[in-house]
Tab-separated table of C-alpha atoms in Angstrom:
chain	number	residue	atom	x	y	z
A	1	MET	CA	79.408	96.397	97.921
A	2	GLU	CA	77.490	99.383	96.618
A	3	LYS	CA	79.749	100.406	93.757
A	4	LYS	CA	80.253	98.133	90.746
A	5	ILE	CA	83.476	98.564	88.760
A	6	ARG	CA	82.769	98.096	85.041
A	7	VAL	CA	85.528	96.041	83.435
A	8	GLY	CA	86.528	95.472	79.830
A	9	VAL	CA	88.984	92.605	79.275
A	10	ILE	CA	91.344	92.505	76.279
A	11	GLY	CA	92.487	88.985	75.402
A	12	GLY	CA	90.609	85.965	74.100
A	13	GLY	CA	93.099	83.541	75.616
A	14	PHE	CA	94.291	84.101	79.199
A	15	GLY	CA	91.985	87.105	79.471
A	16	ALA	CA	88.882	85.088	78.644
A	17	LYS	CA	89.960	81.964	80.542
A	18	VAL	CA	91.257	83.580	83.772
A	19	HIS	CA	90.567	87.296	84.018
A	20	VAL	CA	86.891	87.136	83.059
A	21	PRO	CA	85.772	84.353	85.470
A	22	THR	CA	87.816	85.783	88.365
A	23	PHE	CA	86.323	89.252	87.956
A	24	GLN	CA	82.879	87.666	87.595
A	25	ALA	CA	83.426	85.835	90.910
A	26	HIS	CA	83.878	89.157	92.745
A	27	GLN	CA	80.733	91.057	93.679
A	28	GLY	CA	82.421	94.409	93.175
A	29	PHE	CA	83.091	93.954	89.449
A	30	GLU	CA	80.942	93.652	86.360
A	31	VAL	CA	82.587	92.310	83.212
A	32	VAL	CA	80.690	94.229	80.550
A	33	SER	CA	82.855	93.482	77.542
A	34	LEU	CA	85.628	91.265	76.162
A	35	ALA	CA	87.829	91.821	73.104
A	36	SER	CA	89.614	89.035	71.271
A	37	VAL	CA	92.947	89.901	69.746
A	38	GLY	CA	93.498	88.202	66.387
A	39	ARG	CA	91.582	85.080	67.430
A	40	GLY	CA	88.064	85.841	66.224
A	41	ARG	CA	85.707	83.361	67.906
A	42	THR	CA	83.453	86.122	69.173
A	43	GLU	CA	80.323	83.964	69.262
A	44	GLU	CA	82.184	81.103	70.971
A	45	LEU	CA	83.618	83.476	73.558
A	46	LYS	CA	80.133	84.768	74.355
A	47	LYS	CA	79.013	81.229	75.133
A	48	GLU	CA	82.173	80.289	77.011
A	49	THR	CA	82.327	83.412	79.226
A	50	GLY	CA	78.747	84.618	79.457
A	51	VAL	CA	79.880	88.117	78.465
A	52	GLU	CA	77.290	89.699	76.205
A	53	SER	CA	79.510	92.250	74.408
A	54	VAL	CA	82.410	90.496	72.713
A	55	TYR	CA	84.499	92.348	70.149
A	56	GLY	CA	86.934	91.236	67.486
A	57	ASP	CA	88.640	94.644	67.710
A	58	TRP	CA	89.911	95.885	71.055
A	59	GLN	CA	89.956	99.523	69.944
A	60	GLU	CA	86.320	99.270	68.984
A	61	MET	CA	85.554	98.026	72.486
A	62	LEU	CA	87.330	100.978	74.074
A	63	ASP	CA	85.528	103.375	71.762
A	64	ASN	CA	82.046	101.964	72.347
A	65	GLU	CA	81.867	100.728	75.950
A	66	GLN	CA	81.422	102.731	79.139
A	67	LEU	CA	84.161	101.279	81.342
A	68	ASP	CA	85.980	102.062	84.567
A	69	LEU	CA	88.823	99.577	84.178
A	70	VAL	CA	90.562	97.814	81.316
A	71	ALA	CA	92.361	94.534	81.967
A	72	VAL	CA	95.068	94.128	79.297
A	73	ALA	CA	95.748	90.404	78.961
A	74	SER	CA	97.115	90.290	75.428
A	75	ALA	CA	100.552	89.325	74.117
A	76	PRO	CA	103.261	91.547	75.698
A	77	LEU	CA	104.182	93.201	72.425
A	78	LEU	CA	100.727	94.794	72.345
A	79	HIS	CA	100.621	96.096	75.924
A	80	HIS	CA	102.146	99.510	75.157
A	81	GLU	CA	99.597	100.547	72.502
A	82	MET	CA	96.650	99.211	74.474
A	83	VAL	CA	97.646	100.864	77.739
A	84	LEU	CA	98.194	104.211	76.046
A	85	LYS	CA	94.813	103.988	74.325
A	86	ALA	CA	93.076	103.101	77.574
A	87	TYR	CA	94.518	106.160	79.297
A	88	GLU	CA	93.455	108.336	76.366
A	89	LYS	CA	89.944	107.134	77.167
A	90	GLY	CA	90.360	108.073	80.824
A	91	LEU	CA	90.286	104.527	82.200
A	92	HIS	CA	92.122	102.738	84.979
A	93	VAL	CA	94.377	99.875	83.803
A	94	LEU	CA	95.356	96.424	85.016
A	95	CYS	CA	98.161	95.161	82.762
A	96	GLU	CA	99.475	91.637	82.512
A	97	LYS	CA	103.177	90.944	82.764
A	98	PRO	CA	105.739	91.367	81.347
A	99	PHE	CA	104.885	95.069	81.446
A	100	ALA	CA	106.279	96.094	78.064
A	101	LYS	CA	108.716	95.255	75.286
A	102	ASP	CA	111.468	97.278	76.974
A	103	THR	CA	112.146	99.952	79.577
A	104	ALA	CA	111.570	102.800	77.131
A	105	GLN	CA	107.993	101.637	76.570
A	106	ALA	CA	107.514	101.207	80.321
A	107	VAL	CA	108.507	104.842	80.870
A	108	GLU	CA	105.946	105.972	78.284
A	109	MET	CA	103.232	103.899	79.938
A	110	LEU	CA	103.998	105.440	83.321
A	111	ALA	CA	103.876	108.923	81.784
A	112	ALA	CA	100.512	108.186	80.116
A	113	ARG	CA	99.075	107.074	83.468
A	114	ASP	CA	100.242	110.273	85.133
A	115	ARG	CA	98.826	112.461	82.364
A	116	ALA	CA	95.472	110.691	82.610
A	117	GLU	CA	95.546	110.973	86.428
A	118	LYS	CA	94.318	107.398	86.626
A	119	LEU	CA	95.600	104.276	88.399
A	120	GLY	CA	97.782	101.619	86.845
A	121	PHE	CA	98.427	98.141	88.208
A	122	ILE	CA	100.409	95.179	86.915
A	123	ASN	CA	99.181	91.641	87.523
A	124	PHE	CA	101.891	90.268	89.770
A	125	GLU	CA	99.124	88.276	91.448
A	126	PHE	CA	101.441	85.695	92.968
A	127	ARG	CA	102.370	88.213	95.656
A	128	PHE	CA	98.989	87.288	97.110
A	129	LEU	CA	99.737	83.593	97.566
A	130	PRO	CA	99.720	82.879	101.338
A	131	ALA	CA	103.215	81.365	101.211
A	132	ARG	CA	104.742	84.402	99.478
A	133	GLN	CA	102.894	86.728	101.854
A	134	LYS	CA	104.383	84.802	104.765
A	135	VAL	CA	107.876	85.174	103.303
A	136	LYS	CA	107.290	88.920	103.017
A	137	GLU	CA	106.060	89.112	106.607
A	138	ILE	CA	109.047	87.219	108.025
A	139	VAL	CA	111.700	89.100	106.064
A	140	ALA	CA	110.107	92.452	106.903
A	141	SER	CA	110.011	91.555	110.607
A	142	GLY	CA	113.834	91.455	110.704
A	143	LYS	CA	113.876	87.992	112.310
A	144	LEU	CA	116.357	86.747	109.715
A	145	GLY	CA	118.745	89.625	110.440
A	146	LYS	CA	120.678	91.218	107.593
A	147	LEU	CA	120.019	89.260	104.431
A	148	MET	CA	123.123	87.716	102.933
A	149	HIS	CA	121.897	85.577	100.019
A	150	VAL	CA	118.684	84.566	98.209
A	151	ASN	CA	118.498	81.523	95.942
A	152	TYR	CA	115.309	81.271	93.886
A	153	LYS	CA	114.824	78.635	91.205
A	154	THR	CA	112.253	76.467	89.486
A	155	SER	CA	111.968	73.827	86.767
A	156	PHE	CA	108.957	72.738	84.705
A	157	PRO	CA	108.534	69.249	83.195
A	158	GLY	CA	107.745	70.752	79.809
A	159	TYR	CA	110.038	68.795	77.499
A	160	GLU	CA	107.328	66.581	76.000
A	161	ARG	CA	105.059	69.554	75.304
A	162	SER	CA	107.900	71.560	73.758
A	163	VAL	CA	108.642	68.855	71.188
A	164	THR	CA	105.007	68.070	70.370
A	165	SER	CA	103.274	71.468	70.163
A	166	LYS	CA	103.799	75.007	68.962
A	167	ARG	CA	104.873	77.835	71.253
A	168	GLY	CA	103.594	80.629	69.015
A	169	TRP	CA	104.586	84.155	70.095
A	170	LEU	CA	105.985	82.731	73.339
A	171	GLY	CA	108.811	81.204	71.298
A	172	LYS	CA	109.571	84.383	69.355
A	173	LYS	CA	112.178	86.795	70.674
A	174	ASP	CA	110.952	89.624	68.422
A	175	GLN	CA	107.428	89.217	69.848
A	176	SER	CA	108.612	89.571	73.470
A	177	GLY	CA	108.332	85.834	74.064
A	178	GLY	CA	110.467	83.698	76.317
A	179	MET	CA	110.368	82.420	79.874
A	180	LEU	CA	112.383	85.334	81.261
A	181	GLY	CA	109.405	87.575	80.599
A	182	ALA	CA	106.641	85.037	81.143
A	183	ILE	CA	107.836	83.615	84.480
A	184	GLY	CA	111.015	85.500	85.307
A	185	SER	CA	109.018	88.722	85.599
A	186	HIS	CA	107.036	87.174	88.466
A	187	MET	CA	110.185	85.823	90.109
A	188	PHE	CA	112.040	89.123	89.998
A	189	ASP	CA	109.009	91.044	91.232
A	190	SER	CA	108.725	88.781	94.257
A	191	LEU	CA	112.481	88.986	94.821
A	192	LEU	CA	112.424	92.810	94.828
A	193	TRP	CA	109.308	92.824	97.030
A	194	TRP	CA	110.747	90.434	99.590
A	195	VAL	CA	114.203	92.000	99.872
A	196	ASP	CA	112.831	95.586	99.602
A	197	ASP	CA	115.943	96.862	97.878
A	198	GLN	CA	117.152	97.729	94.366
A	199	ILE	CA	119.442	95.477	92.357
A	200	LYS	CA	122.847	97.062	91.785
A	201	GLU	CA	124.350	94.615	89.320
A	202	ILE	CA	123.271	91.484	87.477
A	203	SER	CA	124.619	88.856	85.069
A	204	GLY	CA	122.432	86.548	83.028
A	205	GLN	CA	122.403	83.695	80.552
A	206	LEU	CA	119.457	82.899	78.261
A	207	THR	CA	119.127	79.467	76.662
A	208	THR	CA	116.833	77.851	74.107
A	209	HIS	CA	117.123	74.131	74.788
A	210	VAL	CA	114.432	73.142	72.260
A	211	SER	CA	114.957	75.495	69.353
A	212	GLU	CA	112.615	73.969	66.748
A	213	PHE	CA	109.428	71.993	66.341
A	214	PHE	CA	107.954	70.150	63.336
A	215	ASP	CA	104.191	69.757	63.105
A	216	GLU	CA	102.425	66.745	61.548
A	217	SER	CA	102.794	68.169	58.041
A	218	GLY	CA	106.507	68.778	58.480
A	219	VAL	CA	106.296	72.569	58.870
A	220	LYS	CA	109.056	73.806	61.135
A	221	GLU	CA	108.586	76.314	63.923
A	222	VAL	CA	111.876	78.017	64.862
A	223	ARG	CA	112.053	79.185	68.491
A	224	THR	CA	114.242	82.229	69.050
A	225	ALA	CA	113.118	83.079	72.581
A	226	ASP	CA	114.549	81.563	75.745
A	227	ASP	CA	113.060	78.525	77.438
A	228	ALA	CA	115.561	78.761	80.308
A	229	PHE	CA	117.516	81.470	82.097
A	230	GLN	CA	120.110	81.697	84.855
A	231	THR	CA	121.055	84.916	86.632
A	232	PHE	CA	123.061	86.106	89.599
A	233	GLY	CA	123.722	89.537	91.066
A	234	THR	CA	123.908	91.878	94.049
A	235	PHE	CA	121.474	94.272	95.688
A	236	ALA	CA	122.492	97.808	96.671
A	237	GLY	CA	122.530	96.735	100.313
A	238	GLY	CA	124.952	93.867	99.641
A	239	THR	CA	122.556	90.896	99.481
A	240	THR	CA	123.550	88.502	96.707
A	241	PHE	CA	121.080	86.403	94.739
A	242	THR	CA	120.664	83.710	92.106
A	243	VAL	CA	117.460	83.332	90.117
A	244	GLY	CA	116.964	80.598	87.524
A	245	LEU	CA	114.387	78.624	85.558
A	246	THR	CA	114.408	75.672	83.191
A	247	SER	CA	111.126	74.858	81.446
A	248	THR	CA	111.986	71.856	79.250
A	249	THR	CA	112.945	69.127	81.735
A	250	ARG	CA	111.589	65.583	81.844
A	251	HIS	CA	111.312	65.788	85.649
A	252	SER	CA	110.838	68.777	87.894
A	253	GLN	CA	111.823	69.814	91.392
A	254	GLY	CA	109.271	72.616	91.367
A	255	TRP	CA	109.660	75.945	93.131
A	256	GLU	CA	112.480	76.393	95.638
A	257	LEU	CA	113.321	79.549	97.590
A	258	GLU	CA	116.136	79.884	100.118
A	259	ILE	CA	116.833	83.071	102.081
A	260	TYR	CA	119.865	83.250	104.347
A	261	GLY	CA	120.295	86.015	106.945
A	262	THR	CA	122.709	86.696	109.770
A	263	GLU	CA	120.135	85.593	112.344
A	264	GLY	CA	118.249	82.851	110.538
A	265	SER	CA	117.138	81.088	107.368
A	266	LEU	CA	113.909	80.608	105.420
A	267	VAL	CA	112.945	77.965	102.876
A	268	MET	CA	109.807	78.002	100.729
A	269	THR	CA	108.843	75.046	98.496
A	270	GLU	CA	106.165	74.766	95.842
A	271	ASP	CA	104.581	78.070	96.900
A	272	ASN	CA	102.721	76.248	99.679
A	273	LYS	CA	105.183	75.476	102.471
A	274	VAL	CA	107.441	77.858	104.433
A	275	LEU	CA	110.056	76.751	106.963
A	276	VAL	CA	112.016	79.109	109.231
A	277	GLY	CA	114.999	78.574	111.486
A	278	ILE	CA	116.311	81.215	113.882
A	279	GLY	CA	119.773	81.100	115.391
A	280	ASN	CA	120.992	77.527	115.797
A	281	GLY	CA	117.446	76.153	115.915
A	282	PRO	CA	116.048	73.773	113.316
A	283	LEU	CA	113.996	74.754	110.305
A	284	GLU	CA	110.364	74.483	111.338
A	285	GLU	CA	107.205	74.837	109.232
A	286	VAL	CA	105.103	77.937	109.905
A	287	GLU	CA	101.355	78.281	109.519
A	288	LEU	CA	99.912	79.925	106.414
A	289	LEU	CA	96.573	81.477	105.581
A	290	ALA	CA	94.112	78.885	104.301
A	291	ASP	CA	93.680	78.614	100.530
A	292	LEU	CA	90.511	80.058	99.036
A	293	VAL	CA	87.801	77.663	97.912
A	294	VAL	CA	87.478	77.695	94.143
A	295	PRO	CA	83.865	78.512	93.125
A	296	GLU	CA	81.827	75.589	91.870
A	297	GLY	CA	81.817	75.391	88.092
A	298	MET	CA	84.976	77.413	87.563
A	299	SER	CA	87.314	75.883	84.989
A	300	ASP	CA	90.494	74.125	86.009
A	301	VAL	CA	92.556	76.811	84.291
A	302	ALA	CA	90.935	79.681	86.198
A	303	GLY	CA	90.938	77.615	89.370
A	304	ARG	CA	94.721	77.267	89.284
A	305	TYR	CA	95.074	81.043	89.507
A	306	TYR	CA	92.138	81.720	91.793
A	307	ASN	CA	93.922	81.548	95.165
A	308	ALA	CA	96.234	84.389	94.157
A	309	PHE	CA	94.310	86.284	91.506
A	310	TYR	CA	91.032	86.627	93.450
A	311	ARG	CA	92.926	88.104	96.389
A	312	ALA	CA	94.612	90.538	94.007
A	313	VAL	CA	91.253	91.453	92.424
A	314	ASP	CA	89.826	92.088	95.894
A	315	GLY	CA	92.736	94.433	96.628
A	316	LEU	CA	92.139	96.077	93.271
A	317	TYR	CA	88.510	96.744	94.199
A	318	GLY	CA	89.608	98.407	97.411
A	319	ALA	CA	91.962	100.687	95.496
A	320	LEU	CA	89.411	101.657	92.837
A	321	ALA	CA	86.124	101.809	94.766
A	322	GLU	CA	87.242	102.640	98.292
A	323	ASP	CA	90.545	104.485	97.758
A	324	LYS	CA	92.328	101.930	99.936
A	325	GLU	CA	95.964	101.270	99.033
A	326	HIS	CA	96.734	97.574	99.495
A	327	PRO	CA	100.390	97.077	100.471
A	328	TYR	CA	100.771	94.018	98.255
A	329	LEU	CA	99.104	95.367	95.114
A	330	ALA	CA	101.691	95.912	92.372
A	331	THR	CA	101.542	99.263	90.598
A	332	PHE	CA	103.139	100.318	87.319
A	333	GLU	CA	106.267	101.279	89.249
A	334	ALA	CA	106.777	97.592	90.064
A	335	GLY	CA	106.371	96.740	86.406
A	336	TYR	CA	108.930	99.373	85.477
A	337	GLN	CA	111.502	98.112	88.002
A	338	VAL	CA	111.116	94.539	86.759
A	339	GLN	CA	111.359	95.674	83.127
A	340	ARG	CA	114.720	97.281	83.882
A	341	ILE	CA	115.941	93.960	85.233
A	342	LEU	CA	114.666	91.959	82.263
A	343	ASP	CA	116.399	94.360	79.889
A	344	ALA	CA	119.610	94.134	81.934
A	345	VAL	CA	119.557	90.310	81.823
A	346	ARG	CA	119.158	90.393	78.054
A	347	GLU	CA	121.974	92.890	77.729
A	348	SER	CA	124.208	90.835	79.966
A	349	HIS	CA	123.567	87.739	77.872
A	350	GLU	CA	124.216	89.515	74.566
A	351	LYS	CA	127.357	91.282	75.730
A	352	GLN	CA	128.526	88.533	78.089
A	353	THR	CA	129.157	91.045	80.835
A	354	VAL	CA	127.925	92.314	84.182
A	355	VAL	CA	125.285	95.052	83.863
A	356	TYR	CA	125.164	97.803	86.478
A	357	LEU	CA	121.620	99.060	86.959
A	358	ASP	CA	122.533	102.062	89.147
A	359	LYS	CA	124.099	103.613	86.040
């Protein structure tokens, strides 16, 4: 790879722990700078990441560094300002999900990208998991016939953690926290990508099962953001769906996807097994691409994302350095479409009504 893409990462948490080592693992990228957002720890981050230029102010990083790409991996409430600033500097952007606080901000971010005449991608990296790619391939082939219904759900055994540790911004509604944005954004992106259609109507319910936490000194943390959500709706083409998540269970059934068509059915479990049945035949497991080998020395946190994120980063390199459009790489348009859905679910919950997105 002749051309090196110079990357600046914003985010001393997920950005430092996952973005930095994954970009460093790819020969086409050079992580030249990292900015912590409200965390400080600049000297510690230098040692932990090996990045020489670490800033305590992300705007200072954008002003001082010669970059090609900015990876925005901060809290969602900050994405809008950071993305707009990056485009003012004439940089390409990779933005974490959820895309923005609301659809209005998403529209402004799209407009800023177009004015800058740069590229904008959102990190829906789980599209690149071999199991999800196989689902896309099978649905797109038409083997399942006309899609009738999709059921997509998951549960996390997070009860103990929720009652023994803080959630921070993730538990604050006014800071764009909540599992609908954190995990639901991925689920709805994959749903739209698989079905290849727009949602016509949706209903949703948001729940906070564990609404408060007391630390060792008795200080209470009040959680106002959802830790569970349940939705159902209909695509423009008539396919119905249910999407749901519960994150505070004692026991978990993991990830479960069911797709039912007029000619067959598909089941995906735990993002690593896909079964397909055509006609009256049985459900049979299909072969998937082999998982990538996690580089030696990479942390467990980065390693958990490596199989999907490295593939996404490789697709990103092709788009930036070789002008190759990867069919699975999510652009800002995908972020915008998901943001519309997240806003609609919240509106449905607040008004206790069906929300029609085609209006």
